[in-house]
Every structure is written in C-alpha cells, then in structure tokens.
Amino acid sequence: MTDTLVLHKDAQDLLFRSARTANTFTDEPVTDEQLRAIYDLVKYGPTAMNNQPLRVTAVRSPEARERLVKHMAGNNAPKTSTAPLALVLSADSSFHEHFPKTFPVMPDARDNFAGMPVEARESMALQNAFLQVAYLIMGVRAAGLAAGPMTGFDAEGVRKELFGEDSTQTPVVVMNIGKPGPDAWFDRLPRLDYEEAVTEI
C-alpha cells in the first residue's frame, strides 16, 4: 500500500506511523531557530480565505510557565511544568485585520468581516485554527521533535491570565514540545480501518 505514496516511507513513519503523543520530555531546550523553522514550514497549510487565525505563544520564562500551569487540568499540569517548551495555540477572531496582506484578491474582505457579528468570526477562527494546530503537530515531528497537544485546561482562565480580558485570542490547545523523555509513550490505541471510516456515494 505504501508504494502508492510518493513520500519516502521513513518520512511517512516519522510523521505518522511511528509518531506518538509525548507525555515526558528530556531537558534539551527547543531553540528559537527550531520554532521558527517549524512555523515557516507549516504556515503554508491551507485555511479558508487564507485567514491563518492561529496565534502561537511560546511560554519560556519561569514566571509565564507558572501562570500557565495553574490553569492546566490534572496530569497536564506536571507535564507542562517540566516540558522544555510549552506553546499556547490560540484562535484569533481578528484574523480579518490581516486580509490586506493575506487575501489581497478581495480588497473589501477586511471591511466585510469587520461588519460581521463577532460570533461568526470566532467560529471561522476556531475551525481554521484547529486545522493549523494539526499542521503544527506535523511540523514539530518533521523537526525531529515530539509534540504533546492537550485540550485539558481552563481556556478562559489562560486567555485572561496571559492575554487579558479584551483579547481576541481564544486558547484552543496547549502543546508541549521537545525530545521525548523516559516512558514518553502510552500504548498505541486502535485506529479505524478504511472500511470503517470511508464511504463512497
């Protein structure tokens, strides 16, 4: 089956088959250069109207890490406190402010979206930010690092704590990244087979 795929099998395994959600990490740092390289790769993934609503907040300082960790649920708190780098991944409902750059084919796009109910922009931002989170996971793996994405946290608490009451950013995922540490992996859970997930009509 893999012969039908153009991407080399080693790369397929790195990105998908061998890749896992990491639960522990070594203390090897994730550099600014690595994070920039990851972003500069995954920014090319498609979004609706090229709206690119994902905002990435790299939590590096001990003070900022402490402020984040107190909003993490259960075992996600110690994971986040010890990972070499934690990313807060947010959907920005003000994505339309960048339309003059990102969607120049429609000159009135920014004004049109500015006139919409904020709930409509928030819905579009959330849908497309989650797409970009998936691209980011692949980018982290492509850099030879492991990702530990989590949705178990108080999103509103993180928003207020890190961005302020009036922020247009809504945290959707906290992702720890780095080199996997001891006992980093849980057992692989079953996936649906093709026949269970794909229907032709």
mmCIF file with all atom_site columns, C-alpha atoms in Angstrom:
data_model
loop_
_atom_site.group_PDB
_atom_site.id
_atom_site.type_symbol
_atom_site.label_atom_id
_atom_site.label_alt_id
_atom_site.label_comp_id
_atom_site.label_asym_id
_atom_site.label_entity_id
_atom_site.label_seq_id
_atom_site.pdbx_PDB_ins_code
_atom_site.Cartn_x
_atom_site.Cartn_y
_atom_site.Cartn_z
_atom_site.occupancy
_atom_site.B_iso_or_equiv
_atom_site.pdbx_formal_charge
_atom_site.auth_seq_id
_atom_site.auth_comp_id
_atom_site.auth_asym_id
_atom_site.auth_atom_id
_atom_site.pdbx_PDB_model_num
ATOM 1   C CA . MET A 1 1   ? 0.000   0.000  0.000  1.00 0.00 ? 1   MET A CA 1
ATOM 2   C CA . THR A 1 2   ? 2.822   2.433  0.818  1.00 0.00 ? 2   THR A CA 1
ATOM 3   C CA . ASP A 1 3   ? 4.160   2.052  -2.745 1.00 0.00 ? 3   ASP A CA 1
ATOM 4   C CA . THR A 1 4   ? 1.309   4.293  -3.928 1.00 0.00 ? 4   THR A CA 1
ATOM 5   C CA . LEU A 1 5   ? 2.597   7.185  -1.768 1.00 0.00 ? 5   LEU A CA 1
ATOM 6   C CA . VAL A 1 6   ? 5.304   9.487  -3.152 1.00 0.00 ? 6   VAL A CA 1
ATOM 7   C CA . LEU A 1 7   ? 6.712   10.465 0.254  1.00 0.00 ? 7   LEU A CA 1
ATOM 8   C CA . HIS A 1 8   ? 9.530   8.144  1.373  1.00 0.00 ? 8   HIS A CA 1
ATOM 9   C CA . LYS A 1 9   ? 8.469   5.506  3.901  1.00 0.00 ? 9   LYS A CA 1
ATOM 10  C CA . ASP A 1 10  ? 10.906  6.844  6.509  1.00 0.00 ? 10  ASP A CA 1
ATOM 11  C CA . ALA A 1 11  ? 9.233   10.251 6.293  1.00 0.00 ? 11  ALA A CA 1
ATOM 12  C CA . GLN A 1 12  ? 5.775   8.647  6.454  1.00 0.00 ? 12  GLN A CA 1
ATOM 13  C CA . ASP A 1 13  ? 6.811   6.829  9.629  1.00 0.00 ? 13  ASP A CA 1
ATOM 14  C CA . LEU A 1 14  ? 8.356   9.961  11.156 1.00 0.00 ? 14  LEU A CA 1
ATOM 15  C CA . LEU A 1 15  ? 5.197   11.991 10.611 1.00 0.00 ? 15  LEU A CA 1
ATOM 16  C CA . PHE A 1 16  ? 2.518   9.343  11.198 1.00 0.00 ? 16  PHE A CA 1
ATOM 17  C CA . ARG A 1 17  ? 3.144   5.646  11.930 1.00 0.00 ? 17  ARG A CA 1
ATOM 18  C CA . SER A 1 18  ? 5.973   5.934  14.455 1.00 0.00 ? 18  SER A CA 1
ATOM 19  C CA . ALA A 1 19  ? 4.997   9.322  15.832 1.00 0.00 ? 19  ALA A CA 1
ATOM 20  C CA . ARG A 1 20  ? 3.214   9.449  19.156 1.00 0.00 ? 20  ARG A CA 1
ATOM 21  C CA . THR A 1 21  ? 1.902   11.998 21.636 1.00 0.00 ? 21  THR A CA 1
ATOM 22  C CA . ALA A 1 22  ? 4.730   12.524 24.131 1.00 0.00 ? 22  ALA A CA 1
ATOM 23  C CA . ASN A 1 23  ? 3.992   12.672 27.841 1.00 0.00 ? 23  ASN A CA 1
ATOM 24  C CA . THR A 1 24  ? 7.547   13.258 29.098 1.00 0.00 ? 24  THR A CA 1
ATOM 25  C CA . PHE A 1 25  ? 10.481  15.151 27.664 1.00 0.00 ? 25  PHE A CA 1
ATOM 26  C CA . THR A 1 26  ? 14.202  15.491 28.216 1.00 0.00 ? 26  THR A CA 1
ATOM 27  C CA . ASP A 1 27  ? 15.558  18.845 29.381 1.00 0.00 ? 27  ASP A CA 1
ATOM 28  C CA . GLU A 1 28  ? 17.170  19.522 25.986 1.00 0.00 ? 28  GLU A CA 1
ATOM 29  C CA . PRO A 1 29  ? 15.963  23.008 25.017 1.00 0.00 ? 29  PRO A CA 1
ATOM 30  C CA . VAL A 1 30  ? 13.889  23.838 21.961 1.00 0.00 ? 30  VAL A CA 1
ATOM 31  C CA . THR A 1 31  ? 15.588  26.797 20.320 1.00 0.00 ? 31  THR A CA 1
ATOM 32  C CA . ASP A 1 32  ? 14.089  29.874 18.750 1.00 0.00 ? 32  ASP A CA 1
ATOM 33  C CA . GLU A 1 33  ? 15.606  28.720 15.456 1.00 0.00 ? 33  GLU A CA 1
ATOM 34  C CA . GLN A 1 34  ? 13.798  25.375 15.666 1.00 0.00 ? 34  GLN A CA 1
ATOM 35  C CA . LEU A 1 35  ? 10.483  27.020 16.457 1.00 0.00 ? 35  LEU A CA 1
ATOM 36  C CA . ARG A 1 36  ? 10.899  29.495 13.602 1.00 0.00 ? 36  ARG A CA 1
ATOM 37  C CA . ALA A 1 37  ? 11.787  26.707 11.161 1.00 0.00 ? 37  ALA A CA 1
ATOM 38  C CA . ILE A 1 38  ? 8.701   24.732 12.209 1.00 0.00 ? 38  ILE A CA 1
ATOM 39  C CA . TYR A 1 39  ? 6.411   27.731 11.774 1.00 0.00 ? 39  TYR A CA 1
ATOM 40  C CA . ASP A 1 40  ? 7.980   28.705 8.452  1.00 0.00 ? 40  ASP A CA 1
ATOM 41  C CA . LEU A 1 41  ? 7.185   25.212 7.153  1.00 0.00 ? 41  LEU A CA 1
ATOM 42  C CA . VAL A 1 42  ? 3.624   24.790 8.408  1.00 0.00 ? 42  VAL A CA 1
ATOM 43  C CA . LYS A 1 43  ? 2.423   28.300 7.550  1.00 0.00 ? 43  LYS A CA 1
ATOM 44  C CA . TYR A 1 44  ? 1.801   27.025 4.019  1.00 0.00 ? 44  TYR A CA 1
ATOM 45  C CA . GLY A 1 45  ? -1.058  24.742 5.104  1.00 0.00 ? 45  GLY A CA 1
ATOM 46  C CA . PRO A 1 46  ? -4.427  25.848 3.678  1.00 0.00 ? 46  PRO A CA 1
ATOM 47  C CA . THR A 1 47  ? -7.067  27.795 5.601  1.00 0.00 ? 47  THR A CA 1
ATOM 48  C CA . ALA A 1 48  ? -10.371 29.325 4.473  1.00 0.00 ? 48  ALA A CA 1
ATOM 49  C CA . MET A 1 49  ? -9.724  32.554 2.575  1.00 0.00 ? 49  MET A CA 1
ATOM 50  C CA . ASN A 1 50  ? -6.110  32.144 3.717  1.00 0.00 ? 50  ASN A CA 1
ATOM 51  C CA . ASN A 1 51  ? -7.288  33.563 7.045  1.00 0.00 ? 51  ASN A CA 1
ATOM 52  C CA . GLN A 1 52  ? -4.493  31.996 9.162  1.00 0.00 ? 52  GLN A CA 1
ATOM 53  C CA . PRO A 1 53  ? -6.121  32.607 12.586 1.00 0.00 ? 53  PRO A CA 1
ATOM 54  C CA . LEU A 1 54  ? -3.638  30.559 14.630 1.00 0.00 ? 54  LEU A CA 1
ATOM 55  C CA . ARG A 1 55  ? -1.518  32.539 17.102 1.00 0.00 ? 55  ARG A CA 1
ATOM 56  C CA . VAL A 1 56  ? 1.375   30.818 18.850 1.00 0.00 ? 56  VAL A CA 1
ATOM 57  C CA . THR A 1 57  ? 2.558   31.964 22.281 1.00 0.00 ? 57  THR A CA 1
ATOM 58  C CA . ALA A 1 58  ? 5.864   30.346 23.282 1.00 0.00 ? 58  ALA A CA 1
ATOM 59  C CA . VAL A 1 59  ? 5.928   30.127 27.077 1.00 0.00 ? 59  VAL A CA 1
ATOM 60  C CA . ARG A 1 60  ? 9.608   30.237 28.029 1.00 0.00 ? 60  ARG A CA 1
ATOM 61  C CA . SER A 1 61  ? 10.071  32.251 31.229 1.00 0.00 ? 61  SER A CA 1
ATOM 62  C CA . PRO A 1 62  ? 9.542   30.510 34.599 1.00 0.00 ? 62  PRO A CA 1
ATOM 63  C CA . GLU A 1 63  ? 7.091   33.236 35.603 1.00 0.00 ? 63  GLU A CA 1
ATOM 64  C CA . ALA A 1 64  ? 4.944   32.766 32.497 1.00 0.00 ? 64  ALA A CA 1
ATOM 65  C CA . ARG A 1 65  ? 5.127   28.975 32.834 1.00 0.00 ? 65  ARG A CA 1
ATOM 66  C CA . GLU A 1 66  ? 3.821   29.187 36.402 1.00 0.00 ? 66  GLU A CA 1
ATOM 67  C CA . ARG A 1 67  ? 0.941   31.374 35.268 1.00 0.00 ? 67  ARG A CA 1
ATOM 68  C CA . LEU A 1 68  ? 0.042   28.841 32.577 1.00 0.00 ? 68  LEU A CA 1
ATOM 69  C CA . VAL A 1 69  ? 0.447   25.679 34.651 1.00 0.00 ? 69  VAL A CA 1
ATOM 70  C CA . LYS A 1 70  ? -2.103  26.726 37.263 1.00 0.00 ? 70  LYS A CA 1
ATOM 71  C CA . HIS A 1 71  ? -4.799  26.545 34.583 1.00 0.00 ? 71  HIS A CA 1
ATOM 72  C CA . MET A 1 72  ? -3.839  23.054 33.352 1.00 0.00 ? 72  MET A CA 1
ATOM 73  C CA . ALA A 1 73  ? -6.057  20.129 34.373 1.00 0.00 ? 73  ALA A CA 1
ATOM 74  C CA . GLY A 1 74  ? -4.877  17.034 36.245 1.00 0.00 ? 74  GLY A CA 1
ATOM 75  C CA . ASN A 1 75  ? -1.726  15.391 34.925 1.00 0.00 ? 75  ASN A CA 1
ATOM 76  C CA . ASN A 1 76  ? -1.394  18.062 32.260 1.00 0.00 ? 76  ASN A CA 1
ATOM 77  C CA . ALA A 1 77  ? -0.011  20.424 34.915 1.00 0.00 ? 77  ALA A CA 1
ATOM 78  C CA . PRO A 1 78  ? 3.199   18.497 35.722 1.00 0.00 ? 78  PRO A CA 1
ATOM 79  C CA . LYS A 1 79  ? 3.697   17.702 32.028 1.00 0.00 ? 79  LYS A CA 1
ATOM 80  C CA . THR A 1 80  ? 3.548   21.394 31.199 1.00 0.00 ? 80  THR A CA 1
ATOM 81  C CA . SER A 1 81  ? 5.742   22.460 34.094 1.00 0.00 ? 81  SER A CA 1
ATOM 82  C CA . THR A 1 82  ? 8.604   20.161 33.038 1.00 0.00 ? 82  THR A CA 1
ATOM 83  C CA . ALA A 1 83  ? 8.494   20.288 29.214 1.00 0.00 ? 83  ALA A CA 1
ATOM 84  C CA . PRO A 1 84  ? 11.321  22.248 27.594 1.00 0.00 ? 84  PRO A CA 1
ATOM 85  C CA . LEU A 1 85  ? 8.803   24.433 25.742 1.00 0.00 ? 85  LEU A CA 1
ATOM 86  C CA . ALA A 1 86  ? 5.066   24.949 26.070 1.00 0.00 ? 86  ALA A CA 1
ATOM 87  C CA . LEU A 1 87  ? 3.061   26.592 23.298 1.00 0.00 ? 87  LEU A CA 1
ATOM 88  C CA . VAL A 1 88  ? -0.338  28.186 23.821 1.00 0.00 ? 88  VAL A CA 1
ATOM 89  C CA . LEU A 1 89  ? -2.153  27.846 20.497 1.00 0.00 ? 89  LEU A CA 1
ATOM 90  C CA . SER A 1 90  ? -4.995  30.299 20.061 1.00 0.00 ? 90  SER A CA 1
ATOM 91  C CA . ALA A 1 91  ? -7.648  31.225 17.510 1.00 0.00 ? 91  ALA A CA 1
ATOM 92  C CA . ASP A 1 92  ? -7.656  34.954 16.792 1.00 0.00 ? 92  ASP A CA 1
ATOM 93  C CA . SER A 1 93  ? -11.075 36.311 15.801 1.00 0.00 ? 93  SER A CA 1
ATOM 94  C CA . SER A 1 94  ? -9.362  39.451 14.480 1.00 0.00 ? 94  SER A CA 1
ATOM 95  C CA . PHE A 1 95  ? -7.771  37.465 11.644 1.00 0.00 ? 95  PHE A CA 1
ATOM 96  C CA . HIS A 1 96  ? -9.549  39.733 9.165  1.00 0.00 ? 96  HIS A CA 1
ATOM 97  C CA . GLU A 1 97  ? -7.259  42.627 10.096 1.00 0.00 ? 97  GLU A CA 1
ATOM 98  C CA . HIS A 1 98  ? -4.529  40.856 8.099  1.00 0.00 ? 98  HIS A CA 1
ATOM 99  C CA . PHE A 1 99  ? -6.665  40.376 4.969  1.00 0.00 ? 99  PHE A CA 1
ATOM 100 C CA . PRO A 1 100 ? -4.995  43.259 3.057  1.00 0.00 ? 100 PRO A CA 1
ATOM 101 C CA . LYS A 1 101 ? -1.821  41.105 3.191  1.00 0.00 ? 101 LYS A CA 1
ATOM 102 C CA . THR A 1 102 ? -3.189  37.554 3.284  1.00 0.00 ? 102 THR A CA 1
ATOM 103 C CA . PHE A 1 103 ? -6.206  37.856 0.949  1.00 0.00 ? 103 PHE A CA 1
ATOM 104 C CA . PRO A 1 104 ? -5.473  40.739 -1.442 1.00 0.00 ? 104 PRO A CA 1
ATOM 105 C CA . VAL A 1 105 ? -7.662  39.178 -4.158 1.00 0.00 ? 105 VAL A CA 1
ATOM 106 C CA . MET A 1 106 ? -10.680 40.583 -2.280 1.00 0.00 ? 106 MET A CA 1
ATOM 107 C CA . PRO A 1 107 ? -9.872  44.218 -1.397 1.00 0.00 ? 107 PRO A CA 1
ATOM 108 C CA . ASP A 1 108 ? -13.015 44.702 0.696  1.00 0.00 ? 108 ASP A CA 1
ATOM 109 C CA . ALA A 1 109 ? -12.611 41.471 2.726  1.00 0.00 ? 109 ALA A CA 1
ATOM 110 C CA . ARG A 1 110 ? -11.402 43.194 5.882  1.00 0.00 ? 110 ARG A CA 1
ATOM 111 C CA . ASP A 1 111 ? -14.300 45.661 5.930  1.00 0.00 ? 111 ASP A CA 1
ATOM 112 C CA . ASN A 1 112 ? -16.834 42.930 5.149  1.00 0.00 ? 112 ASN A CA 1
ATOM 113 C CA . PHE A 1 113 ? -15.641 40.769 8.041  1.00 0.00 ? 113 PHE A CA 1
ATOM 114 C CA . ALA A 1 114 ? -15.397 43.742 10.384 1.00 0.00 ? 114 ALA A CA 1
ATOM 115 C CA . GLY A 1 115 ? -19.140 44.216 9.875  1.00 0.00 ? 115 GLY A CA 1
ATOM 116 C CA . MET A 1 116 ? -19.971 40.616 10.798 1.00 0.00 ? 116 MET A CA 1
ATOM 117 C CA . PRO A 1 117 ? -21.130 39.509 14.256 1.00 0.00 ? 117 PRO A CA 1
ATOM 118 C CA . VAL A 1 118 ? -18.053 38.575 16.272 1.00 0.00 ? 118 VAL A CA 1
ATOM 119 C CA . GLU A 1 119 ? -19.528 35.099 16.806 1.00 0.00 ? 119 GLU A CA 1
ATOM 120 C CA . ALA A 1 120 ? -19.268 34.406 13.074 1.00 0.00 ? 120 ALA A CA 1
ATOM 121 C CA . ARG A 1 121 ? -15.589 35.368 13.046 1.00 0.00 ? 121 ARG A CA 1
ATOM 122 C CA . GLU A 1 122 ? -14.949 33.319 16.197 1.00 0.00 ? 122 GLU A CA 1
ATOM 123 C CA . SER A 1 123 ? -16.488 30.223 14.596 1.00 0.00 ? 123 SER A CA 1
ATOM 124 C CA . MET A 1 124 ? -14.382 30.626 11.461 1.00 0.00 ? 124 MET A CA 1
ATOM 125 C CA . ALA A 1 125 ? -11.273 31.278 13.552 1.00 0.00 ? 125 ALA A CA 1
ATOM 126 C CA . LEU A 1 126 ? -11.788 28.142 15.655 1.00 0.00 ? 126 LEU A CA 1
ATOM 127 C CA . GLN A 1 127 ? -12.372 25.856 12.674 1.00 0.00 ? 127 GLN A CA 1
ATOM 128 C CA . ASN A 1 128 ? -9.274  27.017 10.860 1.00 0.00 ? 128 ASN A CA 1
ATOM 129 C CA . ALA A 1 129 ? -7.043  27.312 13.919 1.00 0.00 ? 129 ALA A CA 1
ATOM 130 C CA . PHE A 1 130 ? -7.626  23.617 14.634 1.00 0.00 ? 130 PHE A CA 1
ATOM 131 C CA . LEU A 1 131 ? -6.512  22.871 11.067 1.00 0.00 ? 131 LEU A CA 1
ATOM 132 C CA . GLN A 1 132 ? -3.343  24.833 11.722 1.00 0.00 ? 132 GLN A CA 1
ATOM 133 C CA . VAL A 1 133 ? -2.760  23.022 15.027 1.00 0.00 ? 133 VAL A CA 1
ATOM 134 C CA . ALA A 1 134 ? -2.704  19.751 13.068 1.00 0.00 ? 134 ALA A CA 1
ATOM 135 C CA . TYR A 1 135 ? -0.198  21.207 10.629 1.00 0.00 ? 135 TYR A CA 1
ATOM 136 C CA . LEU A 1 136 ? 1.921   22.344 13.570 1.00 0.00 ? 136 LEU A CA 1
ATOM 137 C CA . ILE A 1 137 ? 1.994   18.843 15.043 1.00 0.00 ? 137 ILE A CA 1
ATOM 138 C CA . MET A 1 138 ? 3.330   17.563 11.718 1.00 0.00 ? 138 MET A CA 1
ATOM 139 C CA . GLY A 1 139 ? 5.918   20.343 11.636 1.00 0.00 ? 139 GLY A CA 1
ATOM 140 C CA . VAL A 1 140 ? 7.140   19.511 15.132 1.00 0.00 ? 140 VAL A CA 1
ATOM 141 C CA . ARG A 1 141 ? 7.575   15.886 14.073 1.00 0.00 ? 141 ARG A CA 1
ATOM 142 C CA . ALA A 1 142 ? 9.342   16.942 10.870 1.00 0.00 ? 142 ALA A CA 1
ATOM 143 C CA . ALA A 1 143 ? 11.865  18.784 13.056 1.00 0.00 ? 143 ALA A CA 1
ATOM 144 C CA . GLY A 1 144 ? 12.687  15.536 14.880 1.00 0.00 ? 144 GLY A CA 1
ATOM 145 C CA . LEU A 1 145 ? 10.827  16.629 18.000 1.00 0.00 ? 145 LEU A CA 1
ATOM 146 C CA . ALA A 1 146 ? 7.791   15.192 19.776 1.00 0.00 ? 146 ALA A CA 1
ATOM 147 C CA . ALA A 1 147 ? 4.522   17.006 20.411 1.00 0.00 ? 147 ALA A CA 1
ATOM 148 C CA . GLY A 1 148 ? 2.212   16.668 23.387 1.00 0.00 ? 148 GLY A CA 1
ATOM 149 C CA . PRO A 1 149 ? -1.000  18.529 22.453 1.00 0.00 ? 149 PRO A CA 1
ATOM 150 C CA . MET A 1 150 ? -3.601  18.951 25.214 1.00 0.00 ? 150 MET A CA 1
ATOM 151 C CA . THR A 1 151 ? -7.091  20.408 25.443 1.00 0.00 ? 151 THR A CA 1
ATOM 152 C CA . GLY A 1 152 ? -7.438  19.699 29.161 1.00 0.00 ? 152 GLY A CA 1
ATOM 153 C CA . PHE A 1 153 ? -7.110  23.201 30.579 1.00 0.00 ? 153 PHE A CA 1
ATOM 154 C CA . ASP A 1 154 ? -9.172  26.235 31.536 1.00 0.00 ? 154 ASP A CA 1
ATOM 155 C CA . ALA A 1 155 ? -9.171  28.102 28.238 1.00 0.00 ? 155 ALA A CA 1
ATOM 156 C CA . GLU A 1 156 ? -10.875 31.212 29.588 1.00 0.00 ? 156 GLU A CA 1
ATOM 157 C CA . GLY A 1 157 ? -8.506  31.264 32.545 1.00 0.00 ? 157 GLY A CA 1
ATOM 158 C CA . VAL A 1 158 ? -5.485  31.069 30.224 1.00 0.00 ? 158 VAL A CA 1
ATOM 159 C CA . ARG A 1 159 ? -6.922  33.778 27.988 1.00 0.00 ? 159 ARG A CA 1
ATOM 160 C CA . LYS A 1 160 ? -7.400  36.195 30.876 1.00 0.00 ? 160 LYS A CA 1
ATOM 161 C CA . GLU A 1 161 ? -4.116  35.240 32.552 1.00 0.00 ? 161 GLU A CA 1
ATOM 162 C CA . LEU A 1 162 ? -1.866  35.596 29.517 1.00 0.00 ? 162 LEU A CA 1
ATOM 163 C CA . PHE A 1 163 ? -3.718  37.858 27.091 1.00 0.00 ? 163 PHE A CA 1
ATOM 164 C CA . GLY A 1 164 ? -6.156  39.966 29.119 1.00 0.00 ? 164 GLY A CA 1
ATOM 165 C CA . GLU A 1 165 ? -9.913  40.385 29.359 1.00 0.00 ? 165 GLU A CA 1
ATOM 166 C CA . ASP A 1 166 ? -10.326 42.080 25.988 1.00 0.00 ? 166 ASP A CA 1
ATOM 167 C CA . SER A 1 167 ? -8.104  39.785 23.940 1.00 0.00 ? 167 SER A CA 1
ATOM 168 C CA . THR A 1 168 ? -9.452  38.460 20.636 1.00 0.00 ? 168 THR A CA 1
ATOM 169 C CA . GLN A 1 169 ? -7.379  35.293 21.103 1.00 0.00 ? 169 GLN A CA 1
ATOM 170 C CA . THR A 1 170 ? -9.086  32.129 22.357 1.00 0.00 ? 170 THR A CA 1
ATOM 171 C CA . PRO A 1 171 ? -6.695  29.378 23.508 1.00 0.00 ? 171 PRO A CA 1
ATOM 172 C CA . VAL A 1 172 ? -7.633  26.038 21.925 1.00 0.00 ? 172 VAL A CA 1
ATOM 173 C CA . VAL A 1 173 ? -4.624  23.774 22.590 1.00 0.00 ? 173 VAL A CA 1
ATOM 174 C CA . VAL A 1 174 ? -1.574  23.800 24.830 1.00 0.00 ? 174 VAL A CA 1
ATOM 175 C CA . MET A 1 175 ? 1.240   21.858 23.164 1.00 0.00 ? 175 MET A CA 1
ATOM 176 C CA . ASN A 1 176 ? 4.402   20.733 24.895 1.00 0.00 ? 176 ASN A CA 1
ATOM 177 C CA . ILE A 1 177 ? 7.288   20.070 22.525 1.00 0.00 ? 177 ILE A CA 1
ATOM 178 C CA . GLY A 1 178 ? 10.806  18.702 22.821 1.00 0.00 ? 178 GLY A CA 1
ATOM 179 C CA . LYS A 1 179 ? 12.819  15.493 22.716 1.00 0.00 ? 179 LYS A CA 1
ATOM 180 C CA . PRO A 1 180 ? 10.856  12.572 24.226 1.00 0.00 ? 180 PRO A CA 1
ATOM 181 C CA . GLY A 1 181 ? 11.926  11.535 27.708 1.00 0.00 ? 181 GLY A CA 1
ATOM 182 C CA . PRO A 1 182 ? 11.689  8.250  29.667 1.00 0.00 ? 182 PRO A CA 1
ATOM 183 C CA . ASP A 1 183 ? 8.367   6.418  29.353 1.00 0.00 ? 183 ASP A CA 1
ATOM 184 C CA . ALA A 1 184 ? 7.129   9.119  26.991 1.00 0.00 ? 184 ALA A CA 1
ATOM 185 C CA . TRP A 1 185 ? 4.599   6.952  25.179 1.00 0.00 ? 185 TRP A CA 1
ATOM 186 C CA . PHE A 1 186 ? 1.331   5.351  26.148 1.00 0.00 ? 186 PHE A CA 1
ATOM 187 C CA . ASP A 1 187 ? 0.349   2.168  24.286 1.00 0.00 ? 187 ASP A CA 1
ATOM 188 C CA . ARG A 1 188 ? -0.874  2.821  20.761 1.00 0.00 ? 188 ARG A CA 1
ATOM 189 C CA . LEU A 1 189 ? -4.668  2.807  20.656 1.00 0.00 ? 189 LEU A CA 1
ATOM 190 C CA . PRO A 1 190 ? -6.531  1.214  17.725 1.00 0.00 ? 190 PRO A CA 1
ATOM 191 C CA . ARG A 1 191 ? -7.387  3.245  14.643 1.00 0.00 ? 191 ARG A CA 1
ATOM 192 C CA . LEU A 1 192 ? -10.463 2.800  12.464 1.00 0.00 ? 192 LEU A CA 1
ATOM 193 C CA . ASP A 1 193 ? -9.847  0.812  9.302  1.00 0.00 ? 193 ASP A CA 1
ATOM 194 C CA . TYR A 1 194 ? -10.521 2.278  5.862  1.00 0.00 ? 194 TYR A CA 1
ATOM 195 C CA . GLU A 1 195 ? -13.818 0.406  5.557  1.00 0.00 ? 195 GLU A CA 1
ATOM 196 C CA . GLU A 1 196 ? -14.997 1.813  8.892  1.00 0.00 ? 196 GLU A CA 1
ATOM 197 C CA . ALA A 1 197 ? -14.162 5.439  8.132  1.00 0.00 ? 197 ALA A CA 1
ATOM 198 C CA . VAL A 1 198 ? -14.528 5.910  4.362  1.00 0.00 ? 198 VAL A CA 1
ATOM 199 C CA . THR A 1 199 ? -17.824 5.746  2.481  1.00 0.00 ? 199 THR A CA 1
ATOM 200 C CA . GLU A 1 200 ? -18.311 6.176  -1.235 1.00 0.00 ? 200 GLU A CA 1
ATOM 201 C CA . ILE A 1 201 ? -21.606 7.547  -2.533 1.00 0.00 ? 201 ILE A CA 1
#
